[in-house]
mmCIF file of C-alpha atoms and ligand atoms in Angstrom:
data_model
loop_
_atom_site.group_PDB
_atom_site.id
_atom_site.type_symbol
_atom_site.label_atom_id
_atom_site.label_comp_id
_atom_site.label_asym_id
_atom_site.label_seq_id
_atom_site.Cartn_x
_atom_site.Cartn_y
_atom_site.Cartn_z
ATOM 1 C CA UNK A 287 68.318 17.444 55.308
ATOM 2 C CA UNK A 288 71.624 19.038 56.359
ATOM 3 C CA UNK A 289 72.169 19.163 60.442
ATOM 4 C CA UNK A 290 71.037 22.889 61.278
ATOM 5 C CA UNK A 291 72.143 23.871 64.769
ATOM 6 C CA UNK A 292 68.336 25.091 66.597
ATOM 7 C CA UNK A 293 70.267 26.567 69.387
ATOM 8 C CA UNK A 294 74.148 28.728 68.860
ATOM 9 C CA UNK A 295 76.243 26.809 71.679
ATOM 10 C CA UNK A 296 74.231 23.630 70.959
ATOM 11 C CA UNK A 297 76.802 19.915 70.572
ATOM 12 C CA UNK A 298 76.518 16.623 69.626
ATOM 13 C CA UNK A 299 78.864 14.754 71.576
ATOM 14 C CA UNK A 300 79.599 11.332 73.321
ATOM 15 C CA UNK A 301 77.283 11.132 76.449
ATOM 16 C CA UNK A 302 79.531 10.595 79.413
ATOM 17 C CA UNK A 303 79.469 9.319 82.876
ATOM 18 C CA UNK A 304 78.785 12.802 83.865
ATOM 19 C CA UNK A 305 75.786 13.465 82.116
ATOM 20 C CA UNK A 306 74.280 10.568 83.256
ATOM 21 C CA UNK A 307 72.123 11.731 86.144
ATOM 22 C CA UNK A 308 70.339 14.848 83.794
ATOM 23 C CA UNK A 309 70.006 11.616 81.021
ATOM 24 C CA UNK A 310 68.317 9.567 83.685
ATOM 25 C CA UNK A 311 66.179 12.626 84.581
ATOM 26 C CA UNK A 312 64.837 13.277 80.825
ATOM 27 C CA UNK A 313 64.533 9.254 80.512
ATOM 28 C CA UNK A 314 62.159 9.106 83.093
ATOM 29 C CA UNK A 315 60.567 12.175 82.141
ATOM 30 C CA UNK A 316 59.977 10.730 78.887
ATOM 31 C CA UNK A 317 58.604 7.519 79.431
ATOM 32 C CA UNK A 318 56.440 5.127 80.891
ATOM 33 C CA UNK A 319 59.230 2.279 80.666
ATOM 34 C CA UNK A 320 62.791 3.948 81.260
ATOM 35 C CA UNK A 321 65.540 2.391 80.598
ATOM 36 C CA UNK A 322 67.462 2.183 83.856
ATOM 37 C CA UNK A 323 70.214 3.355 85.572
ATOM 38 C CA UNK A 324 71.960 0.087 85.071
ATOM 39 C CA UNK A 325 71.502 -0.561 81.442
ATOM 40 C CA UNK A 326 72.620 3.175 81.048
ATOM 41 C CA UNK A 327 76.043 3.146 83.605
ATOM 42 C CA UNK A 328 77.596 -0.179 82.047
ATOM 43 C CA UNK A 329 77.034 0.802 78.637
ATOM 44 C CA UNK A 330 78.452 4.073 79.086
ATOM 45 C CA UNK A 331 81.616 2.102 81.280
ATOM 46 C CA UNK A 332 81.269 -1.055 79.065
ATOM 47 C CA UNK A 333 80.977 0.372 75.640
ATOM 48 C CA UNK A 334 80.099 -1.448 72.846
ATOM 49 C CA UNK A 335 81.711 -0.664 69.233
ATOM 50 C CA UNK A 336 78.249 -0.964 67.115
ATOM 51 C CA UNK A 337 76.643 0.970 69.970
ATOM 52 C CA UNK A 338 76.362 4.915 70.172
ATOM 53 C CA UNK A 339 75.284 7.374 72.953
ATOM 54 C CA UNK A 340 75.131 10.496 72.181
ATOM 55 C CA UNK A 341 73.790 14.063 73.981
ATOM 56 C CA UNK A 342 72.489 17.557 72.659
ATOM 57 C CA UNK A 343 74.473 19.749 74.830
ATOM 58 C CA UNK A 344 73.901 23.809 75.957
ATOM 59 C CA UNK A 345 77.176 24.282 78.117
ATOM 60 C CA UNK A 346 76.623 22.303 81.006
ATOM 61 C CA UNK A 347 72.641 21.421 80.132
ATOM 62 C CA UNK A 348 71.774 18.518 78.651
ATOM 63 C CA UNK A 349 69.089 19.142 76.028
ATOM 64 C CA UNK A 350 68.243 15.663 74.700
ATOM 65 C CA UNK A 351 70.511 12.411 73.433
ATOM 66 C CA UNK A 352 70.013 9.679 71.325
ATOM 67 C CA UNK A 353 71.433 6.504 71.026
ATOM 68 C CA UNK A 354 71.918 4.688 67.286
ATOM 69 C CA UNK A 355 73.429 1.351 66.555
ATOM 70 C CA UNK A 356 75.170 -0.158 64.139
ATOM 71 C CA UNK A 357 75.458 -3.193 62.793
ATOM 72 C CA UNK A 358 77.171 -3.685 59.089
ATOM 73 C CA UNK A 359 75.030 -1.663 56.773
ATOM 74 C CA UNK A 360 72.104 -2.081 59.032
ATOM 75 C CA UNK A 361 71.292 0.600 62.097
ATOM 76 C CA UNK A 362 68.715 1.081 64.831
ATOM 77 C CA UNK A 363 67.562 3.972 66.420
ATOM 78 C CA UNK A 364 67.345 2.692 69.870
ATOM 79 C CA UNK A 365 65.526 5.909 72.107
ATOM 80 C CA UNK A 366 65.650 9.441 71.582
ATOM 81 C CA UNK A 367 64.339 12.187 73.797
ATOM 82 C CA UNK A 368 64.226 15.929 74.536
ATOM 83 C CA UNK A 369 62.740 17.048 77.677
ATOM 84 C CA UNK A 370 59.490 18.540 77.388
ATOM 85 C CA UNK A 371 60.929 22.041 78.502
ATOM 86 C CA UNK A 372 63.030 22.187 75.379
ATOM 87 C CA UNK A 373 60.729 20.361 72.642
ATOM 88 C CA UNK A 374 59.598 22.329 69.477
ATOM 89 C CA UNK A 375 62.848 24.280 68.964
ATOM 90 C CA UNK A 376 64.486 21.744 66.648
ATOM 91 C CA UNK A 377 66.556 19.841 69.228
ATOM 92 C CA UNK A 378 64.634 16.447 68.155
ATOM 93 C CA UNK A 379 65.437 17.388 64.365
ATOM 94 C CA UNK A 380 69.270 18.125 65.625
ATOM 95 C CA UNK A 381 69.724 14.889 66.919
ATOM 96 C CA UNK A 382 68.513 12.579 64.251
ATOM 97 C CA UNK A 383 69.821 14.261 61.450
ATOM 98 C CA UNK A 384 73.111 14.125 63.587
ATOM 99 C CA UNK A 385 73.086 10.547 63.732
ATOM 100 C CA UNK A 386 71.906 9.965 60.252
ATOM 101 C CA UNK A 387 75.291 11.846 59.482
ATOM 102 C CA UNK A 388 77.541 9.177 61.850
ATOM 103 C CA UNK A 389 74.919 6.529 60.783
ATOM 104 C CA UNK A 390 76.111 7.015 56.743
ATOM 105 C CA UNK A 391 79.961 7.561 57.694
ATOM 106 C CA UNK A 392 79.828 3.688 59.357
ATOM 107 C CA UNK A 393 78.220 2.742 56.114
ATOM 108 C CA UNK A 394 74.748 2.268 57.411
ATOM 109 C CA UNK A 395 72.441 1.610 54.297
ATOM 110 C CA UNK A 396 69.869 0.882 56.137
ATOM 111 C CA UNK A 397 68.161 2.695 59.636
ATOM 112 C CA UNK A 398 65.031 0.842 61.602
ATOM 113 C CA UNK A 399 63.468 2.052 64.881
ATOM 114 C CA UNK A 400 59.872 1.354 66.447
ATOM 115 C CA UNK A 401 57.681 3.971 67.730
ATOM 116 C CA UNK A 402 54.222 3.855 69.626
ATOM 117 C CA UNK A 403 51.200 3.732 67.251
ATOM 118 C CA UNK A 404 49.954 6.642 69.360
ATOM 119 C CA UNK A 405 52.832 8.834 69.434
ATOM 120 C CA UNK A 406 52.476 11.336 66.672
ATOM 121 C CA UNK A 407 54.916 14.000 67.285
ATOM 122 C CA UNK A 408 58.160 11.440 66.751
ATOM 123 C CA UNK A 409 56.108 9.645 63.724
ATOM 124 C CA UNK A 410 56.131 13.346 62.048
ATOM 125 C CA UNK A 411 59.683 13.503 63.216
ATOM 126 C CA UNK A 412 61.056 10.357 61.337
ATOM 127 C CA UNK A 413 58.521 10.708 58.505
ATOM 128 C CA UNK A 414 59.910 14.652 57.661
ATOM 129 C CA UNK A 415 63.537 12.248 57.344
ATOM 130 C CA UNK A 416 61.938 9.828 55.087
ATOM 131 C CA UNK A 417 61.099 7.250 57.203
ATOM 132 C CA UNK A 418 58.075 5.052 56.247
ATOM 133 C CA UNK A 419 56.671 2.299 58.018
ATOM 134 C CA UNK A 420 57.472 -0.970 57.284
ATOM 135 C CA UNK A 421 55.233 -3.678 60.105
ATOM 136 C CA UNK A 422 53.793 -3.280 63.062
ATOM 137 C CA UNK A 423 55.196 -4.941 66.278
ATOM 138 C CA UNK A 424 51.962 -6.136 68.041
ATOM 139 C CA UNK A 425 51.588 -5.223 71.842
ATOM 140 C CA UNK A 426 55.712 -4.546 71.482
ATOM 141 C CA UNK A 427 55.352 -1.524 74.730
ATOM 142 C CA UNK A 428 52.785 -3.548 76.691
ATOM 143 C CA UNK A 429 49.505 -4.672 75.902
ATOM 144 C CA UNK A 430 46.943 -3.134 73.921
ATOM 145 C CA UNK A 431 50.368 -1.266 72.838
ATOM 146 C CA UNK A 432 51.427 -1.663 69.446
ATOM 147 C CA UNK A 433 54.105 0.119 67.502
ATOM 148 C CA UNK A 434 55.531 0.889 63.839
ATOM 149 C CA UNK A 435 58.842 -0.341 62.757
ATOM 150 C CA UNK A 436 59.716 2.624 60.230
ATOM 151 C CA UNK A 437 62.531 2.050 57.847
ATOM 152 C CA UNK A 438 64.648 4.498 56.125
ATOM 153 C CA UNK A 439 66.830 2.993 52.968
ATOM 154 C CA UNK A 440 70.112 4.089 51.372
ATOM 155 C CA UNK A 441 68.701 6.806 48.722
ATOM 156 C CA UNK A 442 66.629 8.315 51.528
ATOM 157 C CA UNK A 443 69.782 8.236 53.977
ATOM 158 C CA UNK A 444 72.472 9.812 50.821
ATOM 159 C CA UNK A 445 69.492 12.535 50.640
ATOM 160 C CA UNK A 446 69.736 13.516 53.640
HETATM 161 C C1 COA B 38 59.912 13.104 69.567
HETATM 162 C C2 COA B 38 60.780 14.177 70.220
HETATM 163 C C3 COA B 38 62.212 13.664 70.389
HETATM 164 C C4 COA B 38 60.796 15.421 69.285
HETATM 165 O O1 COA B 38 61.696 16.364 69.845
HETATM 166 P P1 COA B 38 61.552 17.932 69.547
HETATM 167 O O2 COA B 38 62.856 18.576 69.933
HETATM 168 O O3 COA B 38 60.324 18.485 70.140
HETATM 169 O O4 COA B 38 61.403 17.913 67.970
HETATM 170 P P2 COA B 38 61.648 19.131 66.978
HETATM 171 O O5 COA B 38 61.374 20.432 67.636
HETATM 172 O O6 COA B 38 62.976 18.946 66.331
HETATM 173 O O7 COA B 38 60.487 18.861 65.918
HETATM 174 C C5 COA B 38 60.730 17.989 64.846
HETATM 175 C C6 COA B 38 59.446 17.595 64.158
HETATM 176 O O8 COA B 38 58.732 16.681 64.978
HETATM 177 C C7 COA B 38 57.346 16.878 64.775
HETATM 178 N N1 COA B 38 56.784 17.288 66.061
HETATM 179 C C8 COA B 38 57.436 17.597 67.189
HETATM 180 N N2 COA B 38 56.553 17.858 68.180
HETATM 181 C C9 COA B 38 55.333 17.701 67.651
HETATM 182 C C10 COA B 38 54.006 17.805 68.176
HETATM 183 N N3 COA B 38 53.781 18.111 69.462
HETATM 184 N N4 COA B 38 52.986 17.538 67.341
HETATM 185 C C11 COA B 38 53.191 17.196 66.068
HETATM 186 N N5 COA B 38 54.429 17.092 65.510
HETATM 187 C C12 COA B 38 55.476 17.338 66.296
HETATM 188 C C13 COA B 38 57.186 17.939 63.723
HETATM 189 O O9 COA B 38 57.161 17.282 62.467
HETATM 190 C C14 COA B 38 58.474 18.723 63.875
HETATM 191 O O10 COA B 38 58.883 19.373 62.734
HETATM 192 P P3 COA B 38 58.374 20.903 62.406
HETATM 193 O O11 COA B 38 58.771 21.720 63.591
HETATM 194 O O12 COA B 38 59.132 21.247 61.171
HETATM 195 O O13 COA B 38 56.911 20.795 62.224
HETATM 196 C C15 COA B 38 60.179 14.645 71.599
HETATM 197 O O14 COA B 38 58.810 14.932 71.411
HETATM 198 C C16 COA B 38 60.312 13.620 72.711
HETATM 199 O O15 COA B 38 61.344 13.525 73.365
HETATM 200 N N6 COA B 38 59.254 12.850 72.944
HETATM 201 C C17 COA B 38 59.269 11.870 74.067
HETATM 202 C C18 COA B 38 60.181 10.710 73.805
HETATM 203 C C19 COA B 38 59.778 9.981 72.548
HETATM 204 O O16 COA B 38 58.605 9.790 72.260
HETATM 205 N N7 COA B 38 60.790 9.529 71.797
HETATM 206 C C20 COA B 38 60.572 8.796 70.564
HETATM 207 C C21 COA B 38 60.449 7.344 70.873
HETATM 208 S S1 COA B 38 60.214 6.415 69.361
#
C-alpha cells in the first residue's frame, strides 16, 4: 500500500520536545491508560536508537503520531493515535504505512503490536495492511481486558 498523503501540507516527522504538550493532549484523549508525561519527555530527551517517535503534522497542528520500534529484523508498533476530531480522513492509514516504510528500510522482517479485543476500528486498520492475529494476551489492558497480538511478516511488509 504506497503512503498516500490524506491531507496536502500533511508530514511525517520526528516528534519533538515541542509537540509534546498537543501529543500529551491526543494521548489522553485516546485512552483509558496514557502513557505519561514522563515516559514521553525522557524518551524524546533520552532517545533510544531502536526506538521511533514520530507525528502527522498540518503546519503547526499535530494530527496524530506513532511510535515503532526496532529491534534486528523484528519491530513493534508501540501506540498510535489520531484525535477523534481528525479520524476517518486517512491520517491513521498515513501513519502506519509511514512507518511500515522506515520499518522495511531498518530491515524489519517482521512487525507485532497488540490491540484491545474490543477495538474494531484499529483491528480494520492493521488488517487492510495485512496484519493477522497471531495470540491473544489475556487481561494484557486490565482485567476482563484482553487483546490480539497481530503480526505482519516479510512478504506482507515488501507488499506494502
Ligand atoms: C485507530 C485510529 C488510529 C485510526 O485512525 P484514523 O485516522 O481514523 O484512520 P483512517 O481514517 O486512516 O482509517 C483507516 C482504516 O481504519 C478503519 N477504521 C477507522 N475508523 C473506523 C471505524 N470507526 N469503524 C470501523 N473501521 C474504522 C477502516 O478500515 C479504515 O479504512 P477505510 O477508510 O478504507 O475503511 C484511531 O481510531 C485512533 O486513534 N483510535 C484511538 C487510539 C487507538 O485505539 N489506537 C490503536 C491502539 S492498538
Amino acid at each position: 500500500m504506497a503512503t498516500q498523503k490524506p491531507l496536502q501540507n500533511l508530514t511525517f516527522e520526528p516528534m519533538c520536545v515541542s509537540d509534546l504538550q498537543q501529543v500529551l493532549d491526543i494521548e489522553n484523549e485516546c485512552f483509558e491508560d496514557p502513557w505519561s508525561a514522563t515516559y514521553f519527555t525522557l524518551s524524546l530527551k533520552r532517545p533510544r536508537s531502536y526506538e521511533f517517535f514520530y507525528v502527522a503534522r498540518c503546519e503547526d497542528t499535530i494530527m496524530g503520531y506513532i511510535v515503532f520500534a526496532v529491534l534486528y529484523e523484528e519491530a513493534h508498533i508501540l501506540n498510535i493515535a489520531v484525535p477523534t476530531a481528525y479520524r476517518g480522513q486517512g491520517i491513521g492509514k498515513y501513519l502506519l504505512a509511514s512507518a511500515l516504510e522506515m520499518i522495511a528500510l531498518h530491515d524489519g522482517r517482521e512487525v507485532f503490536l497488540e490491540v484491545a479485543v474490543s477495538n474494531l476500528p484499529a483491528q480494520y486498520l492493521y488488517r487492510q495492511f495485512g496484519f493477522r492475529i497471531c495470540g491473544i494476551r489475556k487481561n494484557y489492558y486490565g482485567r476482563h481486558k484482553d487483546a490480539y497480538v497481530f503480526r505482519k511478516g516479510a512478504a506482507e511488509i515488501d507488499a506494502t
